[in-house]
Tab-separated table of C-alpha atoms in Angstrom:
chain	number	residue	atom	x	y	z
A	232	UNK	CA	0.000	0.000	0.000
A	233	UNK	CA	1.785	3.146	-1.233
A	234	UNK	CA	0.703	6.787	-1.218
A	235	UNK	CA	-0.881	6.706	-4.680
A	236	UNK	CA	-2.924	3.630	-3.839
A	237	UNK	CA	-4.081	5.145	-0.541
A	238	UNK	CA	-5.059	8.390	-2.302
A	239	UNK	CA	-7.002	6.499	-4.962
A	240	UNK	CA	-8.896	4.558	-2.290
A	241	UNK	CA	-9.629	7.743	-0.362
A	242	UNK	CA	-11.118	9.443	-3.425
A	243	UNK	CA	-12.883	6.568	-5.190
A	244	UNK	CA	-13.646	3.726	-2.790
A	245	UNK	CA	-17.366	3.554	-1.967
A	246	UNK	CA	-16.740	2.021	1.458
A	247	UNK	CA	-14.599	4.962	2.567
A	248	UNK	CA	-17.096	7.393	1.050
A	249	UNK	CA	-19.837	5.820	3.170
A	250	UNK	CA	-17.751	6.348	6.314
A	251	UNK	CA	-17.525	10.049	5.388
A	252	UNK	CA	-21.190	10.343	4.370
A	253	UNK	CA	-23.199	13.398	5.411
A	254	UNK	CA	-25.877	11.386	7.188
A	255	UNK	CA	-23.543	8.687	8.470
A	256	UNK	CA	-25.370	7.963	11.794
A	257	UNK	CA	-28.764	7.715	10.073
A	258	UNK	CA	-27.380	5.715	7.166
A	259	UNK	CA	-25.480	3.139	9.207
A	260	UNK	CA	-28.005	2.882	12.030
A	261	UNK	CA	-30.970	2.352	9.729
A	262	UNK	CA	-29.271	-0.038	7.289
A	263	UNK	CA	-27.918	-2.164	10.125
A	264	UNK	CA	-31.373	-2.298	11.702
A	265	UNK	CA	-33.191	-3.065	8.452
A	266	UNK	CA	-30.846	-5.626	6.926
A	267	UNK	CA	-28.623	-7.037	9.677
A	268	UNK	CA	-30.856	-7.062	12.738
A	269	UNK	CA	-33.888	-8.123	10.671
A	270	UNK	CA	-31.683	-10.638	8.826
A	271	UNK	CA	-33.130	-9.765	5.401
A	272	UNK	CA	-31.423	-9.564	2.031
A	273	UNK	CA	-33.776	-7.249	0.130
A	274	UNK	CA	-36.868	-5.038	0.539
A	275	UNK	CA	-39.391	-3.608	-1.840
A	276	UNK	CA	-39.486	0.182	-1.978
A	277	UNK	CA	-42.756	0.441	-0.048
A	278	UNK	CA	-41.478	-1.851	2.716
A	279	UNK	CA	-38.157	-0.058	3.135
A	280	UNK	CA	-39.809	3.368	2.881
A	281	UNK	CA	-42.286	2.474	5.625
A	282	UNK	CA	-39.509	1.113	7.821
A	283	UNK	CA	-37.419	4.283	7.345
A	284	UNK	CA	-40.435	6.468	8.160
A	285	UNK	CA	-40.866	4.609	11.462
A	286	UNK	CA	-37.150	4.970	12.154
A	287	UNK	CA	-37.223	8.735	11.532
A	288	UNK	CA	-40.288	9.064	13.753
A	289	UNK	CA	-38.456	7.212	16.524
A	290	UNK	CA	-35.550	9.650	16.206
A	291	UNK	CA	-37.926	12.618	16.454
A	292	UNK	CA	-39.314	11.167	19.664
A	293	UNK	CA	-35.733	11.299	20.981
A	294	UNK	CA	-35.482	15.019	20.033
A	295	UNK	CA	-33.270	14.286	17.010
A	296	UNK	CA	-34.652	16.635	14.345
A	297	UNK	CA	-31.727	16.842	11.908
A	298	UNK	CA	-33.341	14.794	9.155
A	299	UNK	CA	-36.128	16.738	7.442
A	300	UNK	CA	-36.310	15.000	4.054
A	301	UNK	CA	-38.841	12.341	3.151
A	302	UNK	CA	-37.898	8.675	3.441
A	303	UNK	CA	-38.117	8.206	-0.331
A	304	UNK	CA	-35.646	11.067	-0.883
A	305	UNK	CA	-33.128	9.438	1.449
A	306	UNK	CA	-33.499	6.069	-0.265
A	307	UNK	CA	-33.118	7.567	-3.741
A	308	UNK	CA	-30.054	9.527	-2.682
A	309	UNK	CA	-28.397	6.509	-1.053
A	310	UNK	CA	-29.047	4.471	-4.181
A	311	UNK	CA	-27.490	7.183	-6.386
A	312	UNK	CA	-24.427	7.310	-4.132
A	313	UNK	CA	-23.963	3.543	-4.396
A	314	UNK	CA	-24.794	2.648	-0.799
A	315	UNK	CA	-27.933	0.762	-1.849
A	316	UNK	CA	-28.608	-1.206	-5.008
A	317	UNK	CA	-31.933	-0.345	-6.614
A	318	UNK	CA	-33.276	-2.666	-9.307
A	319	UNK	CA	-36.471	-4.214	-10.686
A	320	UNK	CA	-37.379	-7.883	-10.574
A	321	UNK	CA	-40.780	-9.038	-11.825
A	322	UNK	CA	-43.069	-6.347	-10.412
A	323	UNK	CA	-43.117	-2.655	-11.298
A	324	UNK	CA	-41.964	-1.699	-7.798
A	325	UNK	CA	-38.186	-1.352	-7.317
A	326	UNK	CA	-36.257	-3.537	-4.877
A	327	UNK	CA	-33.453	-2.364	-2.581
A	328	UNK	CA	-30.519	-4.339	-1.201
A	329	UNK	CA	-27.125	-3.520	0.289
A	330	UNK	CA	-24.267	-2.834	-2.095
A	331	UNK	CA	-20.923	-4.658	-1.640
A	332	UNK	CA	-19.353	-1.418	-0.345
A	333	UNK	CA	-22.026	-1.056	2.345
A	334	UNK	CA	-21.602	-4.705	3.318
A	335	UNK	CA	-17.870	-4.106	3.806
A	336	UNK	CA	-18.494	-0.956	5.845
A	337	UNK	CA	-21.036	-2.610	8.159
A	338	UNK	CA	-18.775	-5.634	8.589
A	339	UNK	CA	-15.840	-3.368	9.525
A	340	UNK	CA	-17.976	-1.350	11.940
A	341	UNK	CA	-19.204	-4.530	13.616
A	342	UNK	CA	-15.593	-5.588	14.118
A	343	UNK	CA	-14.900	-2.242	15.813
A	344	UNK	CA	-17.395	-3.022	18.560
A	345	UNK	CA	-15.592	-4.549	21.501
A	346	UNK	CA	-17.167	-7.889	22.165
A	347	UNK	CA	-17.704	-9.043	25.696
A	348	UNK	CA	-16.511	-12.505	24.762
A	349	UNK	CA	-13.785	-13.237	22.193
A	350	UNK	CA	-13.276	-16.915	21.383
A	351	UNK	CA	-9.529	-17.208	20.865
A	352	UNK	CA	-9.397	-20.952	21.516
A	353	UNK	CA	-11.954	-21.825	18.840
A	354	UNK	CA	-10.195	-19.601	16.305
A	355	UNK	CA	-6.871	-21.247	17.062
A	356	UNK	CA	-8.393	-24.697	16.594
A	357	UNK	CA	-9.946	-23.608	13.334
A	358	UNK	CA	-6.571	-22.275	12.218
A	359	UNK	CA	-4.897	-25.588	13.034
A	360	UNK	CA	-7.627	-27.572	11.261
A	361	UNK	CA	-7.194	-25.494	8.126
A	362	UNK	CA	-3.419	-26.000	8.162
A	363	UNK	CA	-3.860	-29.729	8.680
A	364	UNK	CA	-6.339	-29.903	5.811
A	365	UNK	CA	-3.959	-28.074	3.477
A	366	UNK	CA	-0.977	-30.249	4.365
A	367	UNK	CA	-2.858	-33.564	4.486
A	368	UNK	CA	-4.640	-33.147	1.144
A	369	UNK	CA	-1.430	-32.167	-0.685
A	370	UNK	CA	0.814	-34.937	0.675
A	371	UNK	CA	1.777	-38.108	-1.193
A	372	UNK	CA	-0.221	-41.366	-1.093
A	373	UNK	CA	2.099	-43.078	1.427
A	374	UNK	CA	2.044	-40.087	3.790
A	375	UNK	CA	-1.731	-39.796	3.417
A	376	UNK	CA	-2.168	-43.446	4.429
A	377	UNK	CA	-0.054	-42.844	7.526
A	378	UNK	CA	-2.140	-39.777	8.422
A	379	UNK	CA	-5.415	-41.696	8.030
A	380	UNK	CA	-4.074	-44.578	10.122
A	381	UNK	CA	-3.010	-42.129	12.867
A	382	UNK	CA	-6.496	-40.553	12.809
A	383	UNK	CA	-8.090	-44.017	12.997
A	384	UNK	CA	-5.904	-44.982	15.973
A	385	UNK	CA	-6.842	-41.721	17.702
A	386	UNK	CA	-10.543	-42.368	17.092
A	387	UNK	CA	-10.219	-45.961	18.351
A	388	UNK	CA	-8.520	-44.726	21.529
A	389	UNK	CA	-11.268	-42.175	22.126
A	390	UNK	CA	-13.947	-44.840	21.614
A	391	UNK	CA	-12.204	-47.103	24.119
A	392	UNK	CA	-11.952	-44.255	26.673
A	393	UNK	CA	-15.696	-43.559	26.325
A	394	UNK	CA	-16.505	-47.247	26.788
A	395	UNK	CA	-14.502	-47.201	30.001
A	396	UNK	CA	-16.599	-44.295	31.251
A	397	UNK	CA	-14.060	-41.511	30.619
A	398	UNK	CA	-16.322	-39.215	28.609
A	399	UNK	CA	-15.722	-35.477	29.039
A	400	UNK	CA	-18.232	-33.068	27.568
A	401	UNK	CA	-17.005	-29.722	26.274
A	402	UNK	CA	-17.445	-26.836	28.653
A	403	UNK	CA	-20.070	-24.152	28.178
A	404	UNK	CA	-17.282	-21.725	27.317
A	405	UNK	CA	-16.094	-23.925	24.424
A	406	UNK	CA	-19.644	-24.348	23.159
A	407	UNK	CA	-20.206	-20.582	23.235
A	408	UNK	CA	-16.892	-19.970	21.441
A	409	UNK	CA	-17.793	-22.338	18.620
A	410	UNK	CA	-21.293	-20.885	18.319
A	411	UNK	CA	-20.008	-17.295	18.073
A	412	UNK	CA	-17.482	-18.419	15.472
A	413	UNK	CA	-20.251	-20.136	13.468
A	414	UNK	CA	-22.430	-17.030	13.744
A	415	UNK	CA	-19.629	-14.761	12.559
A	416	UNK	CA	-18.799	-17.123	9.680
A	417	UNK	CA	-22.454	-17.147	8.588
A	418	UNK	CA	-22.602	-13.327	8.535
A	419	UNK	CA	-19.363	-13.026	6.581
A	420	UNK	CA	-20.460	-15.691	4.103
A	421	UNK	CA	-23.666	-13.799	3.328
A	422	UNK	CA	-21.734	-10.538	3.001
A	423	UNK	CA	-19.235	-12.080	0.584
A	424	UNK	CA	-22.047	-13.014	-1.796
A	425	UNK	CA	-22.621	-9.332	-2.521
A	426	UNK	CA	-19.193	-9.158	-4.158
A	427	UNK	CA	-19.734	-12.361	-6.139
A	428	UNK	CA	-23.050	-11.040	-7.459
A	429	UNK	CA	-21.412	-7.680	-8.242
A	430	UNK	CA	-18.786	-9.430	-10.389
A	431	UNK	CA	-21.488	-11.106	-12.476
A	432	UNK	CA	-23.353	-7.817	-12.840
A	433	UNK	CA	-20.143	-6.168	-14.049
A	434	UNK	CA	-19.807	-8.892	-16.683
A	435	UNK	CA	-23.421	-8.236	-17.713
A	436	UNK	CA	-22.697	-4.484	-17.986
A	437	UNK	CA	-19.556	-5.097	-20.030
A	438	UNK	CA	-21.518	-7.404	-22.323
A	439	UNK	CA	-24.186	-4.758	-22.940
A	440	UNK	CA	-21.502	-2.165	-23.708
A	441	UNK	CA	-19.756	-4.596	-26.039
A	442	UNK	CA	-23.007	-5.262	-27.896
A	443	UNK	CA	-23.708	-1.534	-28.305
A	444	UNK	CA	-20.194	-0.587	-29.429
A	445	UNK	CA	-19.232	-3.683	-31.411
A	446	UNK	CA	-19.601	-4.002	-35.160
A	447	UNK	CA	-18.655	-7.693	-35.186
A	448	UNK	CA	-20.802	-10.405	-36.660
A	449	UNK	CA	-23.093	-12.440	-34.401
A	450	UNK	CA	-20.792	-15.441	-34.254
A	451	UNK	CA	-17.661	-13.408	-33.410
A	452	UNK	CA	-19.456	-11.325	-30.796
A	453	UNK	CA	-21.019	-14.371	-29.111
A	454	UNK	CA	-17.630	-16.089	-29.059
A	455	UNK	CA	-16.175	-13.034	-27.349
A	456	UNK	CA	-18.943	-12.854	-24.749
A	457	UNK	CA	-18.933	-16.568	-23.969
A	458	UNK	CA	-15.155	-16.469	-23.670
A	459	UNK	CA	-15.480	-13.775	-20.976
A	460	UNK	CA	-18.187	-15.782	-19.213
A	461	UNK	CA	-16.103	-18.966	-19.301
A	462	UNK	CA	-13.161	-17.008	-17.936
A	463	UNK	CA	-15.271	-15.822	-14.993
A	464	UNK	CA	-16.553	-19.334	-14.248
A	465	UNK	CA	-13.012	-20.743	-14.506
A	466	UNK	CA	-11.577	-18.266	-12.002
A	467	UNK	CA	-11.054	-19.379	-8.418
A	468	UNK	CA	-14.143	-17.441	-7.376
A	469	UNK	CA	-16.295	-18.988	-10.122
A	470	UNK	CA	-15.129	-22.528	-9.370
A	471	UNK	CA	-15.669	-21.987	-5.651
A	472	UNK	CA	-19.212	-20.697	-6.208
A	473	UNK	CA	-20.093	-23.595	-8.517
A	474	UNK	CA	-18.861	-26.123	-5.937
A	475	UNK	CA	-20.735	-24.240	-3.224
A	476	UNK	CA	-24.013	-24.276	-5.189
A	477	UNK	CA	-23.768	-27.982	-6.012
A	478	UNK	CA	-23.107	-28.757	-2.345
A	479	UNK	CA	-25.921	-26.503	-1.164
A	480	UNK	CA	-28.428	-28.047	-3.583
A	481	UNK	CA	-27.630	-31.536	-2.339
A	482	UNK	CA	-30.655	-33.025	-0.585
A	483	UNK	CA	-28.393	-34.917	1.806
A	484	UNK	CA	-26.589	-31.710	2.780
A	485	UNK	CA	-29.861	-29.847	3.406
A	486	UNK	CA	-31.234	-32.639	5.599
A	487	UNK	CA	-27.993	-32.805	7.559
A	488	UNK	CA	-27.933	-29.023	8.012
A	489	UNK	CA	-31.506	-28.938	9.317
A	490	UNK	CA	-30.715	-31.806	11.683
A	491	UNK	CA	-27.618	-30.037	13.035
A	492	UNK	CA	-29.480	-26.755	13.553
A	493	UNK	CA	-32.266	-28.534	15.402
A	494	UNK	CA	-29.851	-30.288	17.765
A	495	UNK	CA	-27.804	-27.104	18.286
A	496	UNK	CA	-30.827	-25.108	19.411
A	497	UNK	CA	-31.479	-27.672	22.152
A	498	UNK	CA	-28.111	-27.031	23.854
A	499	UNK	CA	-28.659	-24.924	27.032
A	500	UNK	CA	-25.347	-23.025	26.704
A	501	UNK	CA	-26.310	-21.767	23.245
A	502	UNK	CA	-29.795	-20.815	24.369
A	503	UNK	CA	-28.205	-18.502	26.954
A	504	UNK	CA	-26.176	-16.456	24.444
A	505	UNK	CA	-28.300	-16.738	21.329
A	506	UNK	CA	-29.734	-13.360	20.338
A	507	UNK	CA	-29.941	-13.449	16.539
A	508	UNK	CA	-31.391	-15.909	14.045
A	509	UNK	CA	-28.465	-15.671	11.622
A	510	UNK	CA	-27.393	-19.280	12.019
A	511	UNK	CA	-30.970	-20.619	11.946
A	512	UNK	CA	-31.732	-18.802	8.688
A	513	UNK	CA	-28.415	-19.595	7.042
A	514	UNK	CA	-29.924	-22.181	4.689
A	515	UNK	CA	-32.685	-19.885	3.396
A	516	UNK	CA	-30.367	-16.889	3.134
A	517	UNK	CA	-27.674	-18.848	1.310
A	518	UNK	CA	-30.188	-20.223	-1.187
A	519	UNK	CA	-31.548	-16.706	-1.819
A	520	UNK	CA	-28.050	-15.256	-2.195
A	521	UNK	CA	-26.921	-18.034	-4.533
A	522	UNK	CA	-30.115	-17.717	-6.545
A	523	UNK	CA	-29.453	-13.993	-7.043
A	524	UNK	CA	-26.003	-14.832	-8.431
A	525	UNK	CA	-27.557	-17.340	-10.833
A	526	UNK	CA	-30.188	-14.795	-11.882
A	527	UNK	CA	-27.411	-12.317	-12.672
A	528	UNK	CA	-25.943	-14.931	-14.991
A	529	UNK	CA	-29.414	-15.608	-16.456
A	530	UNK	CA	-29.716	-11.884	-17.176
A	531	UNK	CA	-26.581	-12.128	-19.282
A	532	UNK	CA	-28.055	-15.009	-21.314
A	533	UNK	CA	-31.309	-13.062	-21.757
A	534	UNK	CA	-29.357	-10.065	-23.047
A	535	UNK	CA	-27.593	-12.275	-25.591
A	536	UNK	CA	-30.926	-13.692	-26.731
A	537	UNK	CA	-32.301	-10.190	-27.278
A	538	UNK	CA	-29.157	-9.260	-29.200
A	539	UNK	CA	-29.538	-12.250	-31.540
A	540	UNK	CA	-33.225	-11.434	-32.126
A	541	UNK	CA	-32.430	-7.786	-32.816
A	542	UNK	CA	-29.619	-8.805	-35.156
A	543	UNK	CA	-31.945	-11.144	-37.058
A	544	UNK	CA	-34.534	-8.375	-37.309
A	545	UNK	CA	-31.992	-5.909	-38.685
A	546	UNK	CA	-30.779	-8.500	-41.207
A	547	UNK	CA	-34.370	-9.165	-42.272
A	548	UNK	CA	-34.906	-5.450	-42.783
A	549	UNK	CA	-31.719	-5.302	-44.828
A	550	UNK	CA	-32.978	-8.132	-47.045
A	551	UNK	CA	-36.338	-6.395	-47.505
A	552	UNK	CA	-34.576	-3.168	-48.499
A	553	UNK	CA	-32.544	-5.087	-51.085
A	554	UNK	CA	-35.720	-6.655	-52.472
A	555	UNK	CA	-37.364	-3.238	-52.737
A	556	UNK	CA	-34.308	-1.865	-54.543
A	557	UNK	CA	-34.399	-4.802	-56.973
A	558	UNK	CA	-38.097	-4.228	-57.653
A	559	UNK	CA	-37.428	-0.534	-58.241
A	560	UNK	CA	-34.622	-1.313	-60.703
A	561	UNK	CA	-36.811	-3.819	-62.549
A	562	UNK	CA	-39.611	-1.285	-62.900
A	563	UNK	CA	-37.191	1.423	-63.949
A	564	UNK	CA	-35.603	-0.729	-66.674
A	565	UNK	CA	-38.762	-2.596	-67.599
A	566	UNK	CA	-38.542	-1.655	-71.298
A	567	UNK	CA	-34.910	-2.723	-71.714
A	568	UNK	CA	-35.220	-6.118	-69.987
A	569	UNK	CA	-36.590	-9.004	-71.994
A	570	UNK	CA	-39.464	-10.849	-70.384
A	571	UNK	CA	-37.902	-14.163	-71.508
A	572	UNK	CA	-34.548	-13.425	-69.994
A	573	UNK	CA	-33.753	-15.469	-66.875
A	574	UNK	CA	-32.545	-13.165	-64.108
A	575	UNK	CA	-32.223	-15.773	-61.346
A	576	UNK	CA	-31.694	-19.519	-61.429
A	577	UNK	CA	-32.046	-21.914	-58.525
A	578	UNK	CA	-30.665	-25.429	-58.671
A	579	UNK	CA	-33.352	-27.981	-57.938
A	580	UNK	CA	-36.857	-27.410	-56.658
A	581	UNK	CA	-37.295	-24.404	-54.382
A	582	UNK	CA	-39.396	-25.292	-51.361
A	583	UNK	CA	-39.995	-22.292	-49.081
A	584	UNK	CA	-40.658	-23.071	-45.418
A	585	UNK	CA	-42.448	-20.229	-43.657
A	586	UNK	CA	-42.294	-19.678	-39.908
A	587	UNK	CA	-46.070	-19.589	-39.556
A	588	UNK	CA	-46.288	-23.033	-41.150
A	589	UNK	CA	-44.574	-24.603	-38.174
A	590	UNK	CA	-46.986	-26.214	-35.727
A	591	UNK	CA	-47.326	-24.793	-32.249
A	592	UNK	CA	-45.879	-26.706	-29.357
A	593	UNK	CA	-48.348	-28.894	-27.557
A	594	UNK	CA	-47.265	-30.514	-24.298
A	595	UNK	CA	-47.501	-34.294	-24.254
A	596	UNK	CA	-50.510	-35.740	-22.512
A	597	UNK	CA	-49.576	-37.635	-19.378
A	598	UNK	CA	-51.526	-40.840	-18.985
A	599	UNK	CA	-52.528	-41.561	-15.419
A	600	UNK	CA	-53.431	-45.121	-14.475
A	601	UNK	CA	-55.726	-46.073	-11.663
A	602	UNK	CA	-54.554	-48.625	-9.176
A	603	UNK	CA	-57.357	-51.013	-10.196
A	604	UNK	CA	-56.545	-54.536	-11.314
A	605	UNK	CA	-56.029	-54.894	-15.043
A	606	UNK	CA	-58.477	-57.359	-16.605
A	607	UNK	CA	-58.290	-58.989	-19.995
A	608	UNK	CA	-60.703	-57.400	-22.476
A	609	UNK	CA	-62.159	-58.236	-25.862
A	610	UNK	CA	-61.574	-56.105	-28.957
A	611	UNK	CA	-64.607	-55.032	-30.952
A	612	UNK	CA	-62.679	-53.737	-33.960
A	613	UNK	CA	-61.942	-55.732	-37.095
A	614	UNK	CA	-58.248	-56.625	-36.857
A	615	UNK	CA	-58.134	-58.433	-40.206
A	616	UNK	CA	-57.239	-55.142	-41.901
A	617	UNK	CA	-53.885	-55.258	-40.121
A	618	UNK	CA	-52.987	-58.391	-42.086
A	619	UNK	CA	-54.085	-57.011	-45.457
A	620	UNK	CA	-51.260	-54.494	-45.768
A	621	UNK	CA	-49.241	-54.554	-48.969
A	622	UNK	CA	-45.666	-53.569	-49.706
A	623	UNK	CA	-44.316	-51.793	-52.772
A	624	UNK	CA	-40.908	-53.120	-53.729
A	625	UNK	CA	-38.890	-50.132	-54.974
A	626	UNK	CA	-36.135	-52.344	-56.368
A	627	UNK	CA	-38.641	-54.226	-58.493
A	628	UNK	CA	-39.851	-50.930	-59.984
A	629	UNK	CA	-36.260	-49.876	-60.678
A	630	UNK	CA	-35.760	-53.157	-62.543
A	631	UNK	CA	-38.885	-52.437	-64.598
A	632	UNK	CA	-37.379	-49.091	-65.592
A	633	UNK	CA	-34.087	-50.758	-66.566
A	634	UNK	CA	-35.867	-53.371	-68.656
A	635	UNK	CA	-37.893	-50.687	-70.489
A	636	UNK	CA	-34.687	-48.720	-71.235
A	637	UNK	CA	-32.783	-51.670	-72.691
A	638	UNK	CA	-33.791	-50.765	-76.233
A	639	UNK	CA	-34.592	-47.060	-75.666
A	640	UNK	CA	-32.748	-44.069	-74.304
A	641	UNK	CA	-35.937	-42.580	-72.825
A	642	UNK	CA	-39.323	-43.820	-71.709
A	643	UNK	CA	-42.268	-41.876	-70.290
A	644	UNK	CA	-44.271	-43.055	-67.321
A	645	UNK	CA	-47.418	-43.816	-69.394
A	646	UNK	CA	-45.429	-46.171	-71.642
A	647	UNK	CA	-43.894	-47.825	-68.613
A	648	UNK	CA	-47.353	-48.464	-67.130
A	649	UNK	CA	-48.490	-50.021	-70.427
A	650	UNK	CA	-45.539	-52.434	-70.317
A	651	UNK	CA	-45.858	-53.250	-66.604
A	652	UNK	CA	-49.442	-53.041	-65.413
A	653	UNK	CA	-49.682	-51.604	-61.864
A	654	UNK	CA	-50.477	-54.388	-59.418
A	655	UNK	CA	-50.917	-52.173	-56.375
A	656	UNK	CA	-52.802	-49.223	-57.730
A	657	UNK	CA	-51.993	-45.588	-57.139
A	658	UNK	CA	-49.335	-46.448	-54.543
A	659	UNK	CA	-47.191	-48.016	-57.239
A	660	UNK	CA	-47.501	-44.914	-59.458
A	661	UNK	CA	-46.445	-42.696	-56.559
A	662	UNK	CA	-43.424	-44.958	-56.079
A	663	UNK	CA	-42.423	-44.394	-59.727
A	664	UNK	CA	-42.722	-40.620	-59.136
A	665	UNK	CA	-40.534	-40.905	-56.043
A	666	UNK	CA	-37.847	-42.702	-58.043
A	667	UNK	CA	-37.901	-39.958	-60.686
A	668	UNK	CA	-37.741	-37.155	-58.094
A	669	UNK	CA	-34.781	-38.684	-56.233
A	670	UNK	CA	-32.635	-39.410	-59.286
A	671	UNK	CA	-31.203	-36.416	-61.159
A	672	UNK	CA	-30.870	-38.244	-64.495
A	673	UNK	CA	-34.670	-38.518	-64.764
A	674	UNK	CA	-36.728	-35.477	-65.750
A	675	UNK	CA	-40.131	-34.179	-64.550
A	676	UNK	CA	-41.783	-31.683	-66.872
A	677	UNK	CA	-44.353	-29.828	-64.753
A	678	UNK	CA	-45.488	-27.656	-67.645
A	679	UNK	CA	-46.945	-30.634	-69.568
A	680	UNK	CA	-49.354	-33.271	-68.306
A	681	UNK	CA	-50.338	-36.739	-69.449
A	682	UNK	CA	-53.219	-39.024	-68.557
A	683	UNK	CA	-52.396	-42.227	-66.698
A	684	UNK	CA	-54.804	-45.194	-66.555
A	685	UNK	CA	-54.918	-47.470	-63.514
A	686	UNK	CA	-56.993	-50.667	-63.421
A	687	UNK	CA	-58.342	-52.263	-60.251
A	688	UNK	CA	-57.501	-55.940	-60.537
A	689	UNK	CA	-60.292	-57.112	-58.229
A	690	UNK	CA	-63.193	-55.079	-59.706
A	691	UNK	CA	-61.751	-54.590	-63.255
A	692	UNK	CA	-62.625	-50.874	-62.988
A	693	UNK	CA	-60.354	-48.371	-64.674
A	694	UNK	CA	-59.375	-45.015	-63.227
A	695	UNK	CA	-57.598	-42.127	-64.938
A	696	UNK	CA	-55.483	-39.397	-63.410
A	697	UNK	CA	-53.459	-36.494	-64.690
A	698	UNK	CA	-49.804	-36.144	-63.714
A	699	UNK	CA	-46.759	-34.212	-64.945
A	700	UNK	CA	-44.839	-35.809	-67.804
A	701	UNK	CA	-42.153	-37.976	-66.225
A	702	UNK	CA	-39.300	-39.096	-68.492
A	703	UNK	CA	-36.952	-41.858	-67.331
A	704	UNK	CA	-33.485	-41.697	-68.934
A	705	UNK	CA	-30.959	-44.471	-69.332
């Protein structure tokens, strides 16, 4: 920390600006009451405004008349100064929560208060456990086996001592130390989530700025954005949060946490010193805090989706403008362009697929079965039709075409049907058409039509149909 760094922090850091704020006692006292003592993460504007009005009224009852502005003015000003974060979720009413700078300031001010009881022993044990965890998990396999065997021997000795009646419960002082340490850890963990969420919001802001300023194509811009997102998730903070969320969402972990909290609240020593519900609400608060981080990431994905839609719309408009310019040029040079001249050629058959032709999504129907016994039933339908199906052999029709082309270079479909009478009606004719459409050497002339005759073998009735002229080539 040099002079330049200290000067930059003094001028720009929001935490230090809060400590020098004009209404520092009101700001800190109210925010600590609303968010820390009430153990809440966020408020709607009406809730926080009502709570601040009650707080100002309580100050007036104590002859403190320095604050003459309305509660909404104070909230708006604190949000503009960066002490509160003001945003919209689903409703039209804004939501307020503490900013990371305010979290740091309140955490530092809480540490300034001299506690009546400081648990040095529990902190020292925690320090030793962390060092042991670091060393043990980074040692070699042989050393790790020795460590596990030593731990097992220690556990076996403790079990034997308990069986012999030498069981010593921890003192009330040790229990209180560990509880205060757990309470402090829970508060700091919730405060740290503000910074994690802020990092994701900064990535979202940078993405929006990149989209506005960038002239890159969609693919290049999305690659750039996803590369930044992957970089954030691959940082130590991103990996730690992902592991934390997977652990928190584990059903086994949640059941174990609820069980531990229930047993802890039954300990008399903890009931004596317990004043806040921070530890009891840790599960709900952690889920809410983690969900806000995930929603910040979801906001980034939503912004990318809107960008792609807007890009597609602009490209569609560009195509429409080009079409209009082409139509204008055609009308302008109508007299000089021959009507028989081909201006555009498309290989193959052009089959447009419009968006409105796509069917709407319909959720699948879930079949629910009663728990009644299944009984054998009798079918009333005629199942003989299932055994009267016929099959058109495509290879046989290809052989017919080859036989007809042995002495000719070309043969039309009507001639082919005269040589090989259809045995399976219209289905066989459609199969011939399919062969012609799938093979480029055959030709379908849609401008000319010919009449095809089909005879029903069973009733000896003849049917005629019109179809495009289909020419099979050798």
